[in-house]
Structure formats: structure tokens, C-alpha cells
PDB file of C-alpha atoms in Angstrom:
ATOM      1  CA  MET A   1      27.125  20.663 -40.941  1.00 94.00           C
ATOM      2  CA  LYS A   2      25.640  21.171 -44.406  1.00 98.00           C
ATOM      3  CA  LYS A   3      22.944  23.760 -45.006  1.00 99.00           C
ATOM      4  CA  ILE A   4      19.691  22.194 -46.184  1.00 99.00           C
ATOM      5  CA  LEU A   5      16.969  23.856 -48.220  1.00 99.00           C
ATOM      6  CA  ILE A   6      13.561  22.206 -47.900  1.00 99.00           C
ATOM      7  CA  ASN A   7      11.384  23.244 -50.825  1.00 99.00           C
ATOM      8  CA  LEU A   8       7.978  22.516 -49.323  1.00 98.00           C
ATOM      9  CA  VAL A   9       5.477  21.877 -52.107  1.00 98.00           C
ATOM     10  CA  HIS A  10       2.076  21.339 -50.484  1.00 97.00           C
ATOM     11  CA  PRO A  11      -1.019  23.113 -51.841  1.00 95.00           C
ATOM     12  CA  ASN A  12      -2.923  22.653 -48.585  1.00 92.00           C
ATOM     13  CA  PHE A  13      -0.212  22.587 -45.938  1.00 93.00           C
ATOM     14  CA  GLU A  14      -2.402  23.929 -43.127  1.00 91.00           C
ATOM     15  CA  LYS A  15      -4.704  20.909 -43.429  1.00 90.00           C
ATOM     16  CA  SER A  16      -1.831  18.474 -43.841  1.00 92.00           C
ATOM     17  CA  LEU A  17      -1.200  15.980 -41.108  1.00 92.00           C
ATOM     18  CA  VAL A  18       1.966  14.158 -42.140  1.00 97.00           C
ATOM     19  CA  ASN A  19       3.844  16.904 -43.989  1.00 97.00           C
ATOM     20  CA  LYS A  20       3.097  19.407 -41.239  1.00 97.00           C
ATOM     21  CA  ARG A  21       4.422  16.977 -38.611  1.00 97.00           C
ATOM     22  CA  LEU A  22       7.574  16.359 -40.657  1.00 98.00           C
ATOM     23  CA  ILE A  23       8.244  20.077 -41.144  1.00 98.00           C
ATOM     24  CA  ASN A  24       7.599  20.825 -37.473  1.00 97.00           C
ATOM     25  CA  ALA A  25      10.037  18.067 -36.502  1.00 98.00           C
ATOM     26  CA  ILE A  26      12.922  19.784 -38.319  1.00 98.00           C
ATOM     27  CA  SER A  27      11.938  23.458 -38.396  1.00 96.00           C
ATOM     28  CA  SER A  28      14.103  24.335 -35.395  1.00 96.00           C
ATOM     29  CA  PHE A  29      17.282  22.916 -36.952  1.00 98.00           C
ATOM     30  CA  GLU A  30      19.734  25.795 -37.436  1.00 98.00           C
ATOM     31  CA  ASN A  31      21.005  24.412 -40.735  1.00 98.00           C
ATOM     32  CA  VAL A  32      17.534  24.026 -42.306  1.00 99.00           C
ATOM     33  CA  THR A  33      15.693  26.632 -44.388  1.00 99.00           C
ATOM     34  CA  ILE A  34      12.061  25.921 -45.246  1.00 98.00           C
ATOM     35  CA  ASN A  35      10.868  27.449 -48.507  1.00 99.00           C
ATOM     36  CA  ASN A  36       7.077  27.030 -48.795  1.00 98.00           C
ATOM     37  CA  LEU A  37       6.424  27.432 -52.523  1.00 98.00           C
ATOM     38  CA  TYR A  38       2.622  27.573 -52.377  1.00 98.00           C
ATOM     39  CA  ASP A  39       2.741  30.143 -49.582  1.00 96.00           C
ATOM     40  CA  LYS A  40       5.300  32.231 -51.402  1.00 98.00           C
ATOM     41  CA  TYR A  41       3.879  32.024 -54.922  1.00 98.00           C
ATOM     42  CA  LYS A  42       0.091  32.009 -54.643  1.00 94.00           C
ATOM     43  CA  GLU A  43      -0.170  33.289 -58.224  1.00 94.00           C
ATOM     44  CA  PHE A  44       2.626  30.962 -59.479  1.00 95.00           C
ATOM     45  CA  LYS A  45       4.798  33.993 -60.348  1.00 97.00           C
ATOM     46  CA  ILE A  46       8.074  32.404 -59.353  1.00 99.00           C
ATOM     47  CA  ASP A  47      11.105  34.636 -58.844  1.00 99.00           C
ATOM     48  CA  ALA A  48      13.881  32.715 -60.607  1.00 99.00           C
ATOM     49  CA  LYS A  49      16.727  34.835 -59.219  1.00 99.00           C
ATOM     50  CA  GLU A  50      15.527  34.555 -55.613  1.00 99.00           C
ATOM     51  CA  GLU A  51      15.086  30.792 -55.924  1.00 99.00           C
ATOM     52  CA  GLN A  52      18.477  30.393 -57.620  1.00 99.00           C
ATOM     53  CA  LYS A  53      20.113  32.312 -54.771  1.00 99.00           C
ATOM     54  CA  LEU A  54      18.502  29.938 -52.262  1.00 99.00           C
ATOM     55  CA  LEU A  55      19.803  26.971 -54.248  1.00 99.00           C
ATOM     56  CA  LEU A  56      23.326  28.389 -54.333  1.00 99.00           C
ATOM     57  CA  ASP A  57      23.285  29.375 -50.642  1.00 99.00           C
ATOM     58  CA  ASN A  58      22.476  25.825 -49.517  1.00 99.00           C
ATOM     59  CA  ASP A  59      24.417  22.577 -49.752  1.00 99.00           C
ATOM     60  CA  VAL A  60      21.535  20.088 -49.981  1.00 99.00           C
ATOM     61  CA  ILE A  61      18.211  20.556 -51.765  1.00 99.00           C
ATOM     62  CA  VAL A  62      15.116  18.642 -50.603  1.00 99.00           C
ATOM     63  CA  PHE A  63      11.739  18.683 -52.328  1.00 99.00           C
ATOM     64  CA  GLN A  64       8.980  17.700 -49.896  1.00 99.00           C
ATOM     65  CA  PHE A  65       5.454  17.089 -51.181  1.00 98.00           C
ATOM     66  CA  PRO A  66       2.407  14.840 -51.152  1.00 97.00           C
ATOM     67  CA  MET A  67       2.104  12.603 -54.192  1.00 95.00           C
ATOM     68  CA  TYR A  68      -0.886  13.766 -56.256  1.00 91.00           C
ATOM     69  CA  TRP A  69      -2.021  11.558 -59.115  1.00 89.00           C
ATOM     70  CA  PHE A  70       1.340   9.771 -59.157  1.00 88.00           C
ATOM     71  CA  SER A  71       3.286  12.998 -59.467  1.00 92.00           C
ATOM     72  CA  SER A  72       4.245  16.138 -57.588  1.00 96.00           C
ATOM     73  CA  PRO A  73       1.908  19.116 -57.132  1.00 96.00           C
ATOM     74  CA  SER A  74       1.789  21.371 -60.187  1.00 96.00           C
ATOM     75  CA  ILE A  75       3.798  24.295 -58.829  1.00 98.00           C
ATOM     76  CA  LEU A  76       6.903  22.105 -58.687  1.00 98.00           C
ATOM     77  CA  LYS A  77       6.866  21.601 -62.467  1.00 97.00           C
ATOM     78  CA  GLU A  78       6.453  25.360 -62.898  1.00 98.00           C
ATOM     79  CA  TRP A  79       9.306  25.931 -60.431  1.00 99.00           C
ATOM     80  CA  PHE A  80      11.605  23.609 -62.412  1.00 99.00           C
ATOM     81  CA  ASP A  81      10.676  25.338 -65.688  1.00 98.00           C
ATOM     82  CA  ILE A  82      11.354  28.833 -64.313  1.00 98.00           C
ATOM     83  CA  VAL A  83      14.269  28.303 -61.913  1.00 99.00           C
ATOM     84  CA  LEU A  84      16.428  25.663 -63.610  1.00 99.00           C
ATOM     85  CA  GLU A  85      17.425  27.904 -66.503  1.00 97.00           C
ATOM     86  CA  ASN A  86      19.988  27.361 -69.228  1.00 97.00           C
ATOM     87  CA  ASN A  87      23.407  28.636 -68.103  1.00 96.00           C
ATOM     88  CA  PHE A  88      22.354  28.216 -64.487  1.00 98.00           C
ATOM     89  CA  ALA A  89      21.383  24.574 -64.029  1.00 99.00           C
ATOM     90  CA  TYR A  90      22.502  23.191 -67.390  1.00 98.00           C
ATOM     91  CA  GLY A  91      24.006  24.222 -70.705  1.00 95.00           C
ATOM     92  CA  GLY A  92      27.161  26.245 -70.367  1.00 88.00           C
ATOM     93  CA  GLN A  93      27.089  26.109 -66.573  1.00 94.00           C
ATOM     94  CA  TYR A  94      26.005  23.505 -64.048  1.00 98.00           C
ATOM     95  CA  LYS A  95      25.894  25.620 -60.900  1.00 99.00           C
ATOM     96  CA  LEU A  96      24.175  22.884 -58.885  1.00 99.00           C
ATOM     97  CA  GLN A  97      26.532  20.127 -60.005  1.00 98.00           C
ATOM     98  CA  ASN A  98      27.189  17.481 -57.326  1.00 98.00           C
ATOM     99  CA  LYS A  99      24.770  19.026 -54.822  1.00 99.00           C
ATOM    100  CA  PRO A 100      22.527  16.420 -53.213  1.00 99.00           C
ATOM    101  CA  PHE A 101      18.963  16.397 -54.600  1.00 99.00           C
ATOM    102  CA  ALA A 102      16.545  14.651 -52.239  1.00 99.00           C
ATOM    103  CA  VAL A 103      12.818  13.989 -52.268  1.00 99.00           C
ATOM    104  CA  ALA A 104      10.495  13.514 -49.289  1.00 99.00           C
ATOM    105  CA  VAL A 105       7.136  12.287 -50.534  1.00 98.00           C
ATOM    106  CA  SER A 106       3.975  11.319 -48.698  1.00 98.00           C
ATOM    107  CA  CYS A 107       1.755   8.753 -50.396  1.00 96.00           C
ATOM    108  CA  GLY A 108      -1.918   8.319 -49.618  1.00 93.00           C
ATOM    109  CA  GLY A 109      -1.881   4.622 -50.467  1.00 93.00           C
ATOM    110  CA  TYR A 110      -0.292   1.819 -48.530  1.00 90.00           C
ATOM    111  CA  GLU A 111       3.149   0.534 -49.479  1.00 88.00           C
ATOM    112  CA  GLU A 112       1.789  -2.754 -50.857  1.00 91.00           C
ATOM    113  CA  ALA A 113      -0.147  -0.799 -53.527  1.00 91.00           C
ATOM    114  CA  PHE A 114       3.119   0.522 -54.972  1.00 93.00           C
ATOM    115  CA  CYS A 115       4.618  -2.568 -56.613  1.00 88.00           C
ATOM    116  CA  GLU A 116       4.291  -4.601 -59.798  1.00 91.00           C
ATOM    117  CA  THR A 117       1.567  -6.792 -58.300  1.00 89.00           C
ATOM    118  CA  GLY A 118      -0.121  -3.995 -56.333  1.00 83.00           C
ATOM    119  CA  LYS A 119      -2.977  -1.709 -57.260  1.00 89.00           C
ATOM    120  CA  ASP A 120      -0.672   0.968 -58.728  1.00 87.00           C
ATOM    121  CA  LYS A 121       1.612  -1.463 -60.648  1.00 93.00           C
ATOM    122  CA  LYS A 122       4.738   0.625 -60.046  1.00 93.00           C
ATOM    123  CA  THR A 123       6.932   1.632 -57.136  1.00 91.00           C
ATOM    124  CA  VAL A 124       7.015   5.172 -55.792  1.00 95.00           C
ATOM    125  CA  GLU A 125      10.585   5.395 -57.080  1.00 96.00           C
ATOM    126  CA  GLU A 126       9.295   4.657 -60.593  1.00 95.00           C
ATOM    127  CA  PHE A 127       6.677   7.408 -60.269  1.00 96.00           C
ATOM    128  CA  LEU A 128       9.464   9.762 -59.150  1.00 97.00           C
ATOM    129  CA  SER A 129      11.589   9.028 -62.236  1.00 96.00           C
ATOM    130  CA  PRO A 130      11.024  12.514 -63.775  1.00 97.00           C
ATOM    131  CA  LEU A 131      12.687  14.001 -60.688  1.00 98.00           C
ATOM    132  CA  TYR A 132      15.574  11.570 -61.017  1.00 98.00           C
ATOM    133  CA  GLY A 133      15.831  12.581 -64.685  1.00 98.00           C
ATOM    134  CA  THR A 134      15.892  16.267 -63.742  1.00 98.00           C
ATOM    135  CA  ALA A 135      18.594  15.752 -61.117  1.00 99.00           C
ATOM    136  CA  ASN A 136      20.662  13.679 -63.519  1.00 98.00           C
ATOM    137  CA  TYR A 137      20.318  16.193 -66.363  1.00 98.00           C
ATOM    138  CA  ILE A 138      21.549  19.077 -64.210  1.00 99.00           C
ATOM    139  CA  LYS A 139      24.281  16.877 -62.701  1.00 99.00           C
ATOM    140  CA  MET A 140      22.959  16.877 -59.145  1.00 99.00           C
ATOM    141  CA  ASP A 141      23.444  13.888 -56.843  1.00 99.00           C
ATOM    142  CA  TYR A 142      20.026  12.186 -56.552  1.00 99.00           C
ATOM    143  CA  LYS A 143      19.556  10.626 -53.123  1.00 99.00           C
ATOM    144  CA  LYS A 144      17.305   7.795 -52.035  1.00 98.00           C
ATOM    145  CA  PRO A 145      13.863   9.333 -51.379  1.00 98.00           C
ATOM    146  CA  PHE A 146      12.165   9.514 -47.992  1.00 99.00           C
ATOM    147  CA  ILE A 147       8.711   7.972 -48.415  1.00 98.00           C
ATOM    148  CA  THR A 148       5.730   7.783 -46.084  1.00 98.00           C
ATOM    149  CA  TYR A 149       2.771   5.576 -46.960  1.00 96.00           C
ATOM    150  CA  GLY A 150      -0.887   5.388 -45.982  1.00 94.00           C
ATOM    151  CA  THR A 151      -1.190   9.093 -45.317  1.00 93.00           C
ATOM    152  CA  GLU A 152      -4.790   9.384 -46.515  1.00 89.00           C
ATOM    153  CA  PHE A 153      -5.879   6.957 -43.821  1.00 90.00           C
ATOM    154  CA  GLU A 154      -6.181   7.508 -40.099  1.00 89.00           C
ATOM    155  CA  LEU A 155      -2.693   7.122 -38.666  1.00 92.00           C
ATOM    156  CA  SER A 156      -1.863   6.257 -35.083  1.00 95.00           C
ATOM    157  CA  GLU A 157       0.204   8.595 -32.954  1.00 96.00           C
ATOM    158  CA  ASP A 158       2.913   5.899 -32.900  1.00 97.00           C
ATOM    159  CA  THR A 159       3.029   5.864 -36.716  1.00 97.00           C
ATOM    160  CA  LEU A 160       3.197   9.661 -36.890  1.00 97.00           C
ATOM    161  CA  ASN A 161       5.976   9.708 -34.284  1.00 98.00           C
ATOM    162  CA  LYS A 162       7.888   7.081 -36.270  1.00 98.00           C
ATOM    163  CA  PHE A 163       7.542   9.183 -39.444  1.00 98.00           C
ATOM    164  CA  GLU A 164       8.910  12.193 -37.533  1.00 98.00           C
ATOM    165  CA  GLN A 165      11.857  10.290 -36.062  1.00 99.00           C
ATOM    166  CA  ASP A 166      12.700   8.695 -39.406  1.00 99.00           C
ATOM    167  CA  TYR A 167      12.573  12.106 -41.113  1.00 99.00           C
ATOM    168  CA  ILE A 168      14.819  13.674 -38.488  1.00 99.00           C
ATOM    169  CA  LYS A 169      17.299  10.847 -39.084  1.00 99.00           C
ATOM    170  CA  TYR A 170      17.030  11.310 -42.881  1.00 99.00           C
ATOM    171  CA  ILE A 171      17.679  15.069 -42.654  1.00 99.00           C
ATOM    172  CA  LYS A 172      20.581  14.564 -40.233  1.00 98.00           C
ATOM    173  CA  GLU A 173      22.129  12.045 -42.641  1.00 98.00           C
ATOM    174  CA  LEU A 174      21.861  14.567 -45.467  1.00 98.00           C
ATOM    175  CA  SER A 175      23.557  17.147 -43.192  1.00 97.00           C
ATOM    176  CA  LYS A 176      26.757  15.134 -42.839  1.00 95.00           C
TER     177      LYS A 176
END
């Protein structure tokens, strides 16, 4: 079973409904490490060496976050800038080459908003293209993202349970 690193990127995780449920659903898995970036780096002083060690010690890297203004929360950009250094992630060495790079994103809007004819005019996958570009540049294996929709609205317990079960299945698939 592959070791999975979940880089949790949520600036207000304690008040989260969906992301908290997803993390709780997988937190007991022996092969999963949860790395809460906002908890760990309140001042955004990211320890590149510590983060690089986590990346090297795990087989699959997942970035889990709520979509904010059609992008990821700001600490993730800072994390990429600090951690994915020349001669580590690219340049002379590609130490993460062929490792799976996955994204789990929660979207406040409904799925029908994220299409050419919808309110947002683009798909979530299109909004995630900078992450695809990053994974491609450092020669990681970009996986199909896990997406939840409608998270800013009141969700039924059945919907939340379905999100949890789907996420468990997604993580187990990445573990194979």
C-alpha cells in the first residue's frame, strides 16, 4: 500500500464542514499523513527541507483545499515557491518524478456553474490548470482531481456522507 501525504491547505479548517469531514474520513488510515499547512505555518515561514523530506518519504502527494476566487488558498503558492526548489523538483534533479500529484478541491458553487455556459464559464479542471502545469513541469503524474460542489450551501447529511465515501474510495485508489 502506497504512503499518501495529504497537504491540507485550508485557512479556516476548524469552521470547515466538507474538508473537515473528508479529513476525518481518512485520518485513521495507517498509510496517510496529514500535513496541515496553515496550522504548521501561521506566519508563512515554510521549512523547505522539512517539506521536501515529507514529499520524499511518501509515494503519493495530495493537495486538499477549498477553491477561493477560482484558485487555491495563498499559502499553497508560497509553499510551491519555497519547497519546489531547483535541483530538488526541477533543473538538474527531478526528485518527485513520476510520483502521483492529486488535488482534492471543494467548490462553493454548484457543478452547473462550472462550464462554458455556466456562471463561471470554465470547468474546475480549467481553473486548476496552474497545478497541472506545476505537476507537469516537475515531471509528476497529475491525477484526475477529486471535486465536491455546492459546499457554500446547506448540504444534507446524505450528501456529506456521499462526499466522505467517494473520498475514501479516491484515496484508496491512489493507494494501489
